[in-house]
Coordinates of C-alpha atoms in Angstrom, one line a residue:
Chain F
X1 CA 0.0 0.0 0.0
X2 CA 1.4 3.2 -1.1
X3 CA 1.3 6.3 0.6
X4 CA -2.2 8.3 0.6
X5 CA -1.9 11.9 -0.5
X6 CA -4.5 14.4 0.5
X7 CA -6.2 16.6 -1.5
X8 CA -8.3 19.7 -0.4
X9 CA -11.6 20.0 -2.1
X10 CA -13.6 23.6 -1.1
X11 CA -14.9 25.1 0.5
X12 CA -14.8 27.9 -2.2
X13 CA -15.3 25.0 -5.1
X14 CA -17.4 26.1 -8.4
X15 CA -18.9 22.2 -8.0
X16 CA -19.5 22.1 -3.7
X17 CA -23.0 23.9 -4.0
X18 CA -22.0 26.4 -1.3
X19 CA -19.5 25.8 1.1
X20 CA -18.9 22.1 1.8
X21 CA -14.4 21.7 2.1
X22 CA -13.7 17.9 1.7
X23 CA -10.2 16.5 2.9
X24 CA -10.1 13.7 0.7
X25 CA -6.9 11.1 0.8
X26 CA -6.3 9.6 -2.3
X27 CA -4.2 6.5 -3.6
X28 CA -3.6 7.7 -7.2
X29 CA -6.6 8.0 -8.6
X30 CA -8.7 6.9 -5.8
X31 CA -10.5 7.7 -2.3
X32 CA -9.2 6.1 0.1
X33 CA -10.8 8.2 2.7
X34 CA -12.6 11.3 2.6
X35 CA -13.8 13.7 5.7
X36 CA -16.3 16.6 5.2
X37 CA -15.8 19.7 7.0
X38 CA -19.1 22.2 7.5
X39 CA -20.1 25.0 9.7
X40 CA -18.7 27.7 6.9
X41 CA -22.4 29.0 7.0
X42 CA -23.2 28.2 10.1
X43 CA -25.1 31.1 12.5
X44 CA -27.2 28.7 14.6
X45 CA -30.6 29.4 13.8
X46 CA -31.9 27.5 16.7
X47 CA -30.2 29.8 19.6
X48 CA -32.0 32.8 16.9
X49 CA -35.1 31.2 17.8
X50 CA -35.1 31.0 21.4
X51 CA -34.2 34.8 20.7
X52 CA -37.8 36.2 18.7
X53 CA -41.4 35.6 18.8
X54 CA -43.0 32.2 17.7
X55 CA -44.2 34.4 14.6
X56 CA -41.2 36.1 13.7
X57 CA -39.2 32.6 13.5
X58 CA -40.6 31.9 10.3
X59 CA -38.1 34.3 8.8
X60 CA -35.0 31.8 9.9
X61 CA -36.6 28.9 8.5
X62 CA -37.0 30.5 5.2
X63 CA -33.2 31.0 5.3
X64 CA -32.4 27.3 6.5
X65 CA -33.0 25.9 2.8
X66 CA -33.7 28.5 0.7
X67 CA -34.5 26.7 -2.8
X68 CA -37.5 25.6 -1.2
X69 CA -38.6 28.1 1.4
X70 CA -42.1 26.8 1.5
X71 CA -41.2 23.8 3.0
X72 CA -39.4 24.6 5.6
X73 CA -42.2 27.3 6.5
X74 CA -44.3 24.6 6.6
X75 CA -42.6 22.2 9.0
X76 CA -41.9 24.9 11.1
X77 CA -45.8 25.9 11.1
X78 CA -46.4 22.3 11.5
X79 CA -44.5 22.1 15.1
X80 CA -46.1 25.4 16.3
X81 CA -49.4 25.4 15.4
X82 CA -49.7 22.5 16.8
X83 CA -47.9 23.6 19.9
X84 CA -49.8 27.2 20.2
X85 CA -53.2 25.5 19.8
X86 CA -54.1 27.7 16.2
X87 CA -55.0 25.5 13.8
X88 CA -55.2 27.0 9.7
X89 CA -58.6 27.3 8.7
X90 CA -59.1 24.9 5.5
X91 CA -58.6 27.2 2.8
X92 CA -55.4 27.9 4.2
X93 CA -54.3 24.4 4.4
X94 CA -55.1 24.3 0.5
X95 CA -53.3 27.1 -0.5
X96 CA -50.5 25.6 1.7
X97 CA -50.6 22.4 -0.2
X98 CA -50.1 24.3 -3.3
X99 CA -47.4 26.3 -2.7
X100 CA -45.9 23.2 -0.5
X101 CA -45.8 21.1 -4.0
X102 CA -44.6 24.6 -5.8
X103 CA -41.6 24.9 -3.9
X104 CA -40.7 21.2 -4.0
X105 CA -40.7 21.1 -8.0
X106 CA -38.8 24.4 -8.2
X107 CA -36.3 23.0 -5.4
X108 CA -35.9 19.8 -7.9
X109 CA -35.6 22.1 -11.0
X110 CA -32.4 23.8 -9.2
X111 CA -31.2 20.5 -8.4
X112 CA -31.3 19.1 -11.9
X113 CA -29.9 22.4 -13.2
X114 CA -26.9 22.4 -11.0
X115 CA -26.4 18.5 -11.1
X116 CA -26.1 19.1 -15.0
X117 CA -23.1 22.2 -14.9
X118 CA -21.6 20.1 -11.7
X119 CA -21.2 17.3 -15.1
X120 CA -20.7 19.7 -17.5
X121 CA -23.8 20.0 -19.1
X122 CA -24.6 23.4 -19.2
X123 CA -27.9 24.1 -21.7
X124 CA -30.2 21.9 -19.1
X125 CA -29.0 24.3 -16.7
X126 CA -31.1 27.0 -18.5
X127 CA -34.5 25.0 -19.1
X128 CA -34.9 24.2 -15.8
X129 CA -34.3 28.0 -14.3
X130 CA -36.6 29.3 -17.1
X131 CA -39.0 26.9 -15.5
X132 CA -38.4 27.5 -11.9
X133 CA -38.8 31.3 -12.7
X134 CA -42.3 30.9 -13.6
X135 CA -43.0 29.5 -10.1
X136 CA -41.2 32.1 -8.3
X137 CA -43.1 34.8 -10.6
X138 CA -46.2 32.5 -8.5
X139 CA -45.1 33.4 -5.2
X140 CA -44.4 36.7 -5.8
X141 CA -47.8 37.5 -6.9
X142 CA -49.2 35.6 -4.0
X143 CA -46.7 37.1 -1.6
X144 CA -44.2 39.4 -3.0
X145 CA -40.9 37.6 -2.5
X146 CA -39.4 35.0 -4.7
X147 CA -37.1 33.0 -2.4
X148 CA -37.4 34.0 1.0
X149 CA -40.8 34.0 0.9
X150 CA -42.1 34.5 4.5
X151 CA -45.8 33.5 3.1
X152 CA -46.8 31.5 5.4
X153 CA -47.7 32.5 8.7
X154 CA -49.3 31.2 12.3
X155 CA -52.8 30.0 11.4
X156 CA -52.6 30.2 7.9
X157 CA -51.2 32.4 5.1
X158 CA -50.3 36.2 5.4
X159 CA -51.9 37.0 2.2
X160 CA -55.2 35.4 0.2
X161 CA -54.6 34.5 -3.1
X162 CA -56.7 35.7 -6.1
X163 CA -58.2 34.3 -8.8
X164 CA -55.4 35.4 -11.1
X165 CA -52.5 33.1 -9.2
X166 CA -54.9 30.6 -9.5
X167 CA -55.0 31.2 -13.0
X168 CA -51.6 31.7 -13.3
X169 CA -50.7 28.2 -11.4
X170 CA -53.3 26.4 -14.0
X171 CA -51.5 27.6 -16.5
X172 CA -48.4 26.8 -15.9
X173 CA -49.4 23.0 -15.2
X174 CA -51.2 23.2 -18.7
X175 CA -47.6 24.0 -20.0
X176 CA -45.1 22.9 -17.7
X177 CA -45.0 18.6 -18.4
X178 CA -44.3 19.3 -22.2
X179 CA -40.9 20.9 -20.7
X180 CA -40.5 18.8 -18.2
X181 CA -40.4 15.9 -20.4
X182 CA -37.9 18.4 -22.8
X183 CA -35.7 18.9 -19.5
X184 CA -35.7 15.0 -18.6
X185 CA -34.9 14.0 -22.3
X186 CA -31.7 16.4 -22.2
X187 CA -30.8 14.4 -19.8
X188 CA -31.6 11.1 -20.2
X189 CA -30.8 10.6 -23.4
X190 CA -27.5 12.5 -23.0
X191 CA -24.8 9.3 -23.3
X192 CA -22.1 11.3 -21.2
X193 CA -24.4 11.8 -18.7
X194 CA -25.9 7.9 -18.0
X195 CA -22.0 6.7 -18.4
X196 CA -20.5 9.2 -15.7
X197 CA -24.0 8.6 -13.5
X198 CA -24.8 5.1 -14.0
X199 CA -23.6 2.5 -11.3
X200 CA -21.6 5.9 -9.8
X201 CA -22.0 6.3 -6.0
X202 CA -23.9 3.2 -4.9
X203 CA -25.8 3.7 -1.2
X204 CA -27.3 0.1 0.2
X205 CA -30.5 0.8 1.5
X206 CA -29.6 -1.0 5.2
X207 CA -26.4 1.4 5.1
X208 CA -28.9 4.6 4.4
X209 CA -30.9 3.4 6.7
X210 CA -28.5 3.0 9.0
X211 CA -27.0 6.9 8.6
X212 CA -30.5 8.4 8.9
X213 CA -30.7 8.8 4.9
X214 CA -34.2 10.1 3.9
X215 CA -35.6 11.3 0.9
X216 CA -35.4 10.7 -2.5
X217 CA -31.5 9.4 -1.3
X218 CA -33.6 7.0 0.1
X219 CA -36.7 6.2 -2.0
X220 CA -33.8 5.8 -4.5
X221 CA -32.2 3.1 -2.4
X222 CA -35.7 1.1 -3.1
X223 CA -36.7 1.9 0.8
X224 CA -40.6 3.4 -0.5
X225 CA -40.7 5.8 2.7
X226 CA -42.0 9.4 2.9
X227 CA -43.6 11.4 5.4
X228 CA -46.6 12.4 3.5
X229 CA -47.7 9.4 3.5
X230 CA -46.4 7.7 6.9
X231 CA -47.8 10.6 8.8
X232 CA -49.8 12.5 6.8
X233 CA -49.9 16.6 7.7
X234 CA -51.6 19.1 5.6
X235 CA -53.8 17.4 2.4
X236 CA -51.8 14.9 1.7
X237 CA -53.6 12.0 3.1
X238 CA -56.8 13.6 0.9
X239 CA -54.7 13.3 -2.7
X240 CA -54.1 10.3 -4.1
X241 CA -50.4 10.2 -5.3
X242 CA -47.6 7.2 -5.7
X243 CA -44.2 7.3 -4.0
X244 CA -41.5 6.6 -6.7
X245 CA -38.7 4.3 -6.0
X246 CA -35.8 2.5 -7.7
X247 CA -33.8 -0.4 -6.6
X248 CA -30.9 0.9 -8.2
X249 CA -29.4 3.3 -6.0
X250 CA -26.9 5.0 -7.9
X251 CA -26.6 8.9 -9.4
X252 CA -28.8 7.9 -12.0
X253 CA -31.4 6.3 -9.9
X254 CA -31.3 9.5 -7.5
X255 CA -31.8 11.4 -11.3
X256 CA -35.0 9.2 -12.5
X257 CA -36.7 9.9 -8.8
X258 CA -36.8 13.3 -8.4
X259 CA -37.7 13.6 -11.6
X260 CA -40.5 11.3 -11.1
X261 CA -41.3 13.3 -7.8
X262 CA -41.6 16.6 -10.3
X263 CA -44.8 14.8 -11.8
X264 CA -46.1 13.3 -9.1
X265 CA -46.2 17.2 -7.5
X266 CA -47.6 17.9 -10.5
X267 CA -50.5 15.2 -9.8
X268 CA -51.2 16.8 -6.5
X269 CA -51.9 20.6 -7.4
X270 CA -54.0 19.1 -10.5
X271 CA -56.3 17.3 -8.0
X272 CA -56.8 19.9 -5.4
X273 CA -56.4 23.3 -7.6
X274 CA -60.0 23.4 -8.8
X275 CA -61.5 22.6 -5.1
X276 CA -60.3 25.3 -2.7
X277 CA -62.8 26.3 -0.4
X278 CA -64.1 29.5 0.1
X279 CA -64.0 30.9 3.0
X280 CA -61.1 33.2 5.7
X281 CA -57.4 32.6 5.4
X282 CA -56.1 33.0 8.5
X283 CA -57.3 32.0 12.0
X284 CA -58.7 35.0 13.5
X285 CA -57.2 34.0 17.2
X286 CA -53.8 34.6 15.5
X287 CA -54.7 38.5 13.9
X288 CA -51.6 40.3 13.4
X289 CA -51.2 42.6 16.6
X290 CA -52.0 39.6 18.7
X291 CA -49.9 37.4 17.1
X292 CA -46.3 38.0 19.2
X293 CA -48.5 37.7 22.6
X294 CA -49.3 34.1 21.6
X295 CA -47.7 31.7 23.9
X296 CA -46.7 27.9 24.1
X297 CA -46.4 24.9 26.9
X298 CA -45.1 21.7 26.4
X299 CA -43.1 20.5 24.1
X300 CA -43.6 19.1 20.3
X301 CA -41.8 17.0 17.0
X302 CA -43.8 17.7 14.0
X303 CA -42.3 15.4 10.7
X304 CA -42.4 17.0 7.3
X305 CA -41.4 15.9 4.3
X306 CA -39.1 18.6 2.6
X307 CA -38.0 18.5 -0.8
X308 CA -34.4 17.3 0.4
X309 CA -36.1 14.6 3.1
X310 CA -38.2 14.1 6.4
X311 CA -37.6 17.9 8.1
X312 CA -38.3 17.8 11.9
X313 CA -38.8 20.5 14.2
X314 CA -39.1 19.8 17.6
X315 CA -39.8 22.8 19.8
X316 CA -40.1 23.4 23.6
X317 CA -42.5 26.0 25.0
X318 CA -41.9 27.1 28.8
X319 CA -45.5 29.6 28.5
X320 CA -43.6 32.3 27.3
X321 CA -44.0 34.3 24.3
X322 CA -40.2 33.0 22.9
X323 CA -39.5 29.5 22.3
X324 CA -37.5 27.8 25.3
X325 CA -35.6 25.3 23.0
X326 CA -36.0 24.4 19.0
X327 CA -34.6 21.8 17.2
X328 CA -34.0 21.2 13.6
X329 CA -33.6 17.6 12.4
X330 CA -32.2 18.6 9.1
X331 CA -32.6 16.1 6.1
X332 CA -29.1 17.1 3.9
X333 CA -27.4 16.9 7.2
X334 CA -27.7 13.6 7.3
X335 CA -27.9 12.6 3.7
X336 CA -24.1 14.6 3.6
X337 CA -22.8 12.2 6.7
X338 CA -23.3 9.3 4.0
X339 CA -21.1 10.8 1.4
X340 CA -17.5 9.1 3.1
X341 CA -19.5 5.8 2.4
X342 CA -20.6 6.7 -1.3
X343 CA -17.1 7.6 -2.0
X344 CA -15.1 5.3 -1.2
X345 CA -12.7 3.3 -3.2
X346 CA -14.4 5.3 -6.4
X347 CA -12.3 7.2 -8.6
X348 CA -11.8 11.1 -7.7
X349 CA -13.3 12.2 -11.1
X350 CA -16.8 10.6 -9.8
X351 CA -16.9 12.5 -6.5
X352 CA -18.3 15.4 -8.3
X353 CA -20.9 13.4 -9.6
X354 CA -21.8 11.6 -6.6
X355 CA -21.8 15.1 -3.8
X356 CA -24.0 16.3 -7.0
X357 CA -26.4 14.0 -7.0
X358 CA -26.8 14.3 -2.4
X359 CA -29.0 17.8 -3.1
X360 CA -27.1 19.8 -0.9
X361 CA -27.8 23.1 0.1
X362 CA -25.8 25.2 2.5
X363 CA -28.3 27.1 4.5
X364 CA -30.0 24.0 6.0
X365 CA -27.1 21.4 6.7
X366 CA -25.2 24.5 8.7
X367 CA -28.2 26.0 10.0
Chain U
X1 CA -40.8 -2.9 27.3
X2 CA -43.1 -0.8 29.9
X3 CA -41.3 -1.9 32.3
X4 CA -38.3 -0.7 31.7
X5 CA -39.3 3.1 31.5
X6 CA -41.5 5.4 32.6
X7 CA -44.1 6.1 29.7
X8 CA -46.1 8.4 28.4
X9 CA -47.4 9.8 25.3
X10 CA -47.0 13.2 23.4
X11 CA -49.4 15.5 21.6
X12 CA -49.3 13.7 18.3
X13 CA -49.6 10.0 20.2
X14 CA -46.1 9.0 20.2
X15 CA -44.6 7.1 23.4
X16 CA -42.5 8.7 25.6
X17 CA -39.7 6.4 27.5
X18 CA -37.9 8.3 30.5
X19 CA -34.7 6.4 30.7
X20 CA -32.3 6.3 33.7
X21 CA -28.7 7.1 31.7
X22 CA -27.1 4.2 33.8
X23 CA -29.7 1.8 31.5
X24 CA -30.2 4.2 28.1
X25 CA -27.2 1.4 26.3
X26 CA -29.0 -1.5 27.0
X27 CA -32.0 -0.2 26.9
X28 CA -31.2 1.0 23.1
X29 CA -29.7 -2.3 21.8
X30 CA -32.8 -3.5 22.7
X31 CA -35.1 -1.1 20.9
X32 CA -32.7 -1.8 18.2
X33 CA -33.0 -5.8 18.0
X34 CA -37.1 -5.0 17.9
X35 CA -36.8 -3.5 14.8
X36 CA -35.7 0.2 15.2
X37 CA -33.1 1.1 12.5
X38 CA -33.2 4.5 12.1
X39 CA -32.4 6.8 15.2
X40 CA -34.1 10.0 13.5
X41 CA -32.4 12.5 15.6
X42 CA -30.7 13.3 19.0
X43 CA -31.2 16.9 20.8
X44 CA -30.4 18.2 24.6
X45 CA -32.3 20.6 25.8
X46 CA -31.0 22.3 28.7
X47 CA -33.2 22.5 31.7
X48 CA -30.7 24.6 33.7
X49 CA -30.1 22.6 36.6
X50 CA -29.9 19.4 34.3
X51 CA -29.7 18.6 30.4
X52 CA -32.3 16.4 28.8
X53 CA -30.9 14.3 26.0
X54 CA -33.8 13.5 23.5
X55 CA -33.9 10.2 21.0
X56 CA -36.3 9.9 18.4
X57 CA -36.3 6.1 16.7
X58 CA -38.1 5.4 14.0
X59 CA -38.4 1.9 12.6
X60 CA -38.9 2.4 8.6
X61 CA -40.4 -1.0 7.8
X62 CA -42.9 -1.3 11.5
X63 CA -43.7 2.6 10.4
X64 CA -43.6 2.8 14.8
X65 CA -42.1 5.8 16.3
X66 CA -40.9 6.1 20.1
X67 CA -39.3 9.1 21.9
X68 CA -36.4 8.1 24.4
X69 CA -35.3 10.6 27.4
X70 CA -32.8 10.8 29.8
X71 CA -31.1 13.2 31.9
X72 CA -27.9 14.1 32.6
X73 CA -26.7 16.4 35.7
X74 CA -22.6 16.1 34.5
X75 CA -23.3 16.7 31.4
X76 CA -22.2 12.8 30.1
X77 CA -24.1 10.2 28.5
X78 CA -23.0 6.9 27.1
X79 CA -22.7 7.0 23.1
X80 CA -25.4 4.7 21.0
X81 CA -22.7 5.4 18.0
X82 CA -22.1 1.9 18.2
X83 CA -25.8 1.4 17.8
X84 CA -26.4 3.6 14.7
X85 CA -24.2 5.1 12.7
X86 CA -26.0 8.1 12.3
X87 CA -25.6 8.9 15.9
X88 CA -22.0 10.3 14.8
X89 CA -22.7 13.3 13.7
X90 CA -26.1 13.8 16.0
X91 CA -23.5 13.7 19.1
X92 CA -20.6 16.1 17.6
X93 CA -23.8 18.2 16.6
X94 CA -25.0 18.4 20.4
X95 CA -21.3 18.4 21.8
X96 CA -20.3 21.5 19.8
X97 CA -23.8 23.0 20.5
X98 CA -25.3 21.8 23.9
X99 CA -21.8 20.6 25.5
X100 CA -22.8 16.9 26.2
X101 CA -19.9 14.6 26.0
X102 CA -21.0 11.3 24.8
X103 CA -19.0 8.4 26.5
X104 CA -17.3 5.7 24.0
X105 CA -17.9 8.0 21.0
X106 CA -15.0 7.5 18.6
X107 CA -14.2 10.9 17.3
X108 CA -16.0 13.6 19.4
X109 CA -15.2 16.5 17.6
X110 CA -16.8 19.8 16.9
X111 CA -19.3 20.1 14.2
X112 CA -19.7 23.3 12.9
X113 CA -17.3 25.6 15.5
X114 CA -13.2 25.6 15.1
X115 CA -12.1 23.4 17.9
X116 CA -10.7 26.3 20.0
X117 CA -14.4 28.3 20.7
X118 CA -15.0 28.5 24.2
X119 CA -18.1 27.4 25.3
X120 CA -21.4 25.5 24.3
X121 CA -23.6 28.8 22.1
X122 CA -27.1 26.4 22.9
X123 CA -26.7 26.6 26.6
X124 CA -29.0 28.8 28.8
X125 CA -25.8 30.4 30.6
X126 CA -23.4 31.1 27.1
X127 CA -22.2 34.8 27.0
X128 CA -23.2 36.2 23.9
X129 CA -21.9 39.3 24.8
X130 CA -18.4 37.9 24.7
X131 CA -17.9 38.1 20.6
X132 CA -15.5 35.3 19.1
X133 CA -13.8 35.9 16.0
X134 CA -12.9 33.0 13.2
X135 CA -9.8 33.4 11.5
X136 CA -7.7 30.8 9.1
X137 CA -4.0 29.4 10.0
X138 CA -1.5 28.3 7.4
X139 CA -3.0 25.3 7.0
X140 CA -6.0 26.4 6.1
X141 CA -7.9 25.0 9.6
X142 CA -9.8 27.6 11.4
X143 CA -9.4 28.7 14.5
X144 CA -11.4 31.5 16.5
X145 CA -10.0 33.9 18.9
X146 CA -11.5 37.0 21.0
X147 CA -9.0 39.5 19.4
X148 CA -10.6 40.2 16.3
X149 CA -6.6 40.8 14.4
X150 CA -5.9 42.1 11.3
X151 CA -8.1 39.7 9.0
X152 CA -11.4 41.4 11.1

């Protein structure tokens, strides 16, 4: 055995999605060994929320992972709600729904984009931001911010939408599969990209399992599991969608679910677009100048399914208007703590390809 | 397995074990032979005069879900690392944050901080008047100091 060399990958690499530094050790062309180091981003959201108002926390959350702010918004809400005792009123929990699916398929568009430069492809890169700008232009008419959208809020949404978004929303499904199946054919039918993908970074499903893996990580391990439909929270247990697995587990696999996750998201804002209920927005107990006097007792883990994995929060109340203690089981966190396991023994020209293909944003694994 | 805890049960139904620390390892390996594979997350919370140390185990085939407590007054517990592997990164998470050194863990490092911050930012009693500064050696490994220095 010859002597390992180390290499220093990031944290201010074009291909680490943020700030992810690996100290890889490498015997020619292969890992041998590889060690992530985080934190670059790191301003500990959860000592911010012990710091503000149950209400004003939302804003943090939008910031943990912000390619799909709705969905952290929404696990967040989950916790609290539950915890302050102000349930959304129904039309609320529609809307929710929507933008819930929205945020996931945009979140998946950015994914697929970035995977494809991270390999070199670069023209998928612009389909799928062309797409994902017509769902930010969504949010913005609904709430005026295309990322950090801060729309939803304690007992239901801070703003109703109109008929127009609703509009807008129907006709962007009308349009949106022919380009999805466009995007997926640039890639699937791209030979570079199946030979550097296929059979590439292979997870075992008891190994994911095993390192807390969740997701479509997972669901592309063949382990069918997802939070919408083990605990149900907001419509999902009214829709009737599938949960898309592969026994493959490899890039590609990870590729083909997502993708498959885009339409089933798809499905689900086709089924309940048409039937949301007239009726108030917001749950008058939690009307704006009242809203920071709201207070909480006990404690509370609400499970989400984000667009990355199963998103916890798990918050403590002591009756006080602040928090006492909040917790954020973050999905990427874990899905990254795989990656010395993925790597291993492949060559160093596939690591790209195989950190690519994790989803991982910044904001949520440092928190 | 009721009689090996105290139980309970939360707001949305899930089972609540209060766990004696002396017993939490054995009392783990055997959650883990029923069926339990994936330890979903580990959190302290810090009561003040004692820190809680919360487990959340999930068993992805069953589709069960159990809470495990325990307390801690000297800030130790035993390491389920051998357990699960994810419990690696859950316990440098909550020893960088939280300060709780888990027993028998095989690389108890920091998470997120340089190695040299002083103190644990999630406890109840952490200064956060006292501002720490991060700046980069030759090596390239951080390091954080009060004096903010010429890269601040």
């Amino acid at each position: 055995m010859s002597d390992l060399m180390q290499l220093n990958m990031g944290p201010q690499h074009p291909s680490m999605h943020g700030v992810l530094r690996l100290k890889v050790k490498v015997e020619g062309e292969i890992i041998r060994e590889i060690e992530p180091v985080i934190g670059y981003l790191h301003r500990n959201a959860e000592k911010l929320c012990e710091m503000t108002y149950y209400c004003d926390n939302l804003v943090y959350f939008d910031r943990m992972d912000y390619v799909a702010s709705m969905n952290m918004e929404a696990g967040y809400l989950e916790a609290a709600e539950k915890l302050l005792g102000i349930p959304p009123p129904e039309r609320a929990v529609y809307i929710r729904t929507i933008m819930n699916e929205l945020s996931r398929i945009a979140s998946h568009l950015v994914w697929a984009g970035a995977f494809g430069l991270d390999l070199g492809m670069l023209t998928p890169f612009f389909y799928c931001f062309v797409e994902r700008e017509k769902i930010l232009r969504i949010f913005t008419e609904s709430c005026g911010s295309r990322q950090e959208t801060n729309y939803f809020s304690i007992g239901g949404v801070y703003q109703d939408i109109t008929p127009e978004i609703v509009d807008h929303i129907k006709t962007f499904l009308s349009e949106f599969p022919r380009k999805l199946e466009d995007i997926y054919n640039l890639f699937a039918k791209n030979d570079v990209f199946l030979s550097r993908t296929r059979g590439i970074g292979y997870l075992d499903p008891e190994i994911a399992i095993q390192y807390g893996v969740t997701g479509p990580m997972l669901r592309a391990s063949g382990v069918p599991y997802d939070v919408r439909k083990a605990e149900p929270y907001l419509l999902y247990d009214k829709v009737d969608f599938d949960i898309p697995i592969s026994k493959k587990g490899d890039s590609l696999a990870r590729f083909s679910v997502r993708f498959e996750e885009i339409r089933q998201s798809i499905r689900i804002i086709k089924q309940i677009i048409d039937k949301i209920p007239e009726g108030p927005f917001f749950n008058p107990k939690a009307k704006k100048p009242m809203m920071i006097r709201l207070r909480g007792d006990g404690e509370v883990y609400a499970r989400t399914e984000s667009s990355k994995g199963e998103f916890g929060v798990y918050i403590v109340g002591d009756g006080g208007v602040k928090p006492y203690r909040v917790h954020v089981r973050s999905p990427t966190f874990k899905n990254l703590s795989v990656l010395p396991e993925l790597a291993k023994n492949q060559m160093i020209a596939d690591l790209i390809a195989i950190s690519g293909s994790i989803d991982l944003v910044f904001g949520e694994i440092d928190r | 397995m009721a009689d090996e805890g105290q139980q309970q049960v939360d707001k949305a139904g899930r089972q609540i074990f209060k766990v004696p620390k002396e017993k939490l390892l054995e009392f783990m390996r055997a959650r883990k032979d029923e069926g339990f594979n994936h330890l979903s997350l580990i959190t302290g919370v810090d009561r003040k005069d004692h820190i809680e140390v919360v487990y959340h185990l999930h068993s992805v085939e069953q589709d069960r879900y159990i809470v495990v407590k325990t307390t801690t007054n000297n800030c130790t517990v035993p390491s389920v690392t051998s357990l699960w592997r994810s419990a690696n990164w859950d316990e440098r998470e909550q020893w960088d944050l939280m300060g709780i050194k888990f027993e028998g863990h095989p690389n108890l490092k920091r998470m997120f901080l340089p190695e040299s911050w002083v103190g644990h930012p999630l406890r109840k009693d952490y200064d956060l008047g006292n501002v720490q500064y991060i700046n980069m050696d030759e090596d390239g490994e951080d390091y954080s100091t009060f004096d903010p220095g010429d890269g601040w």
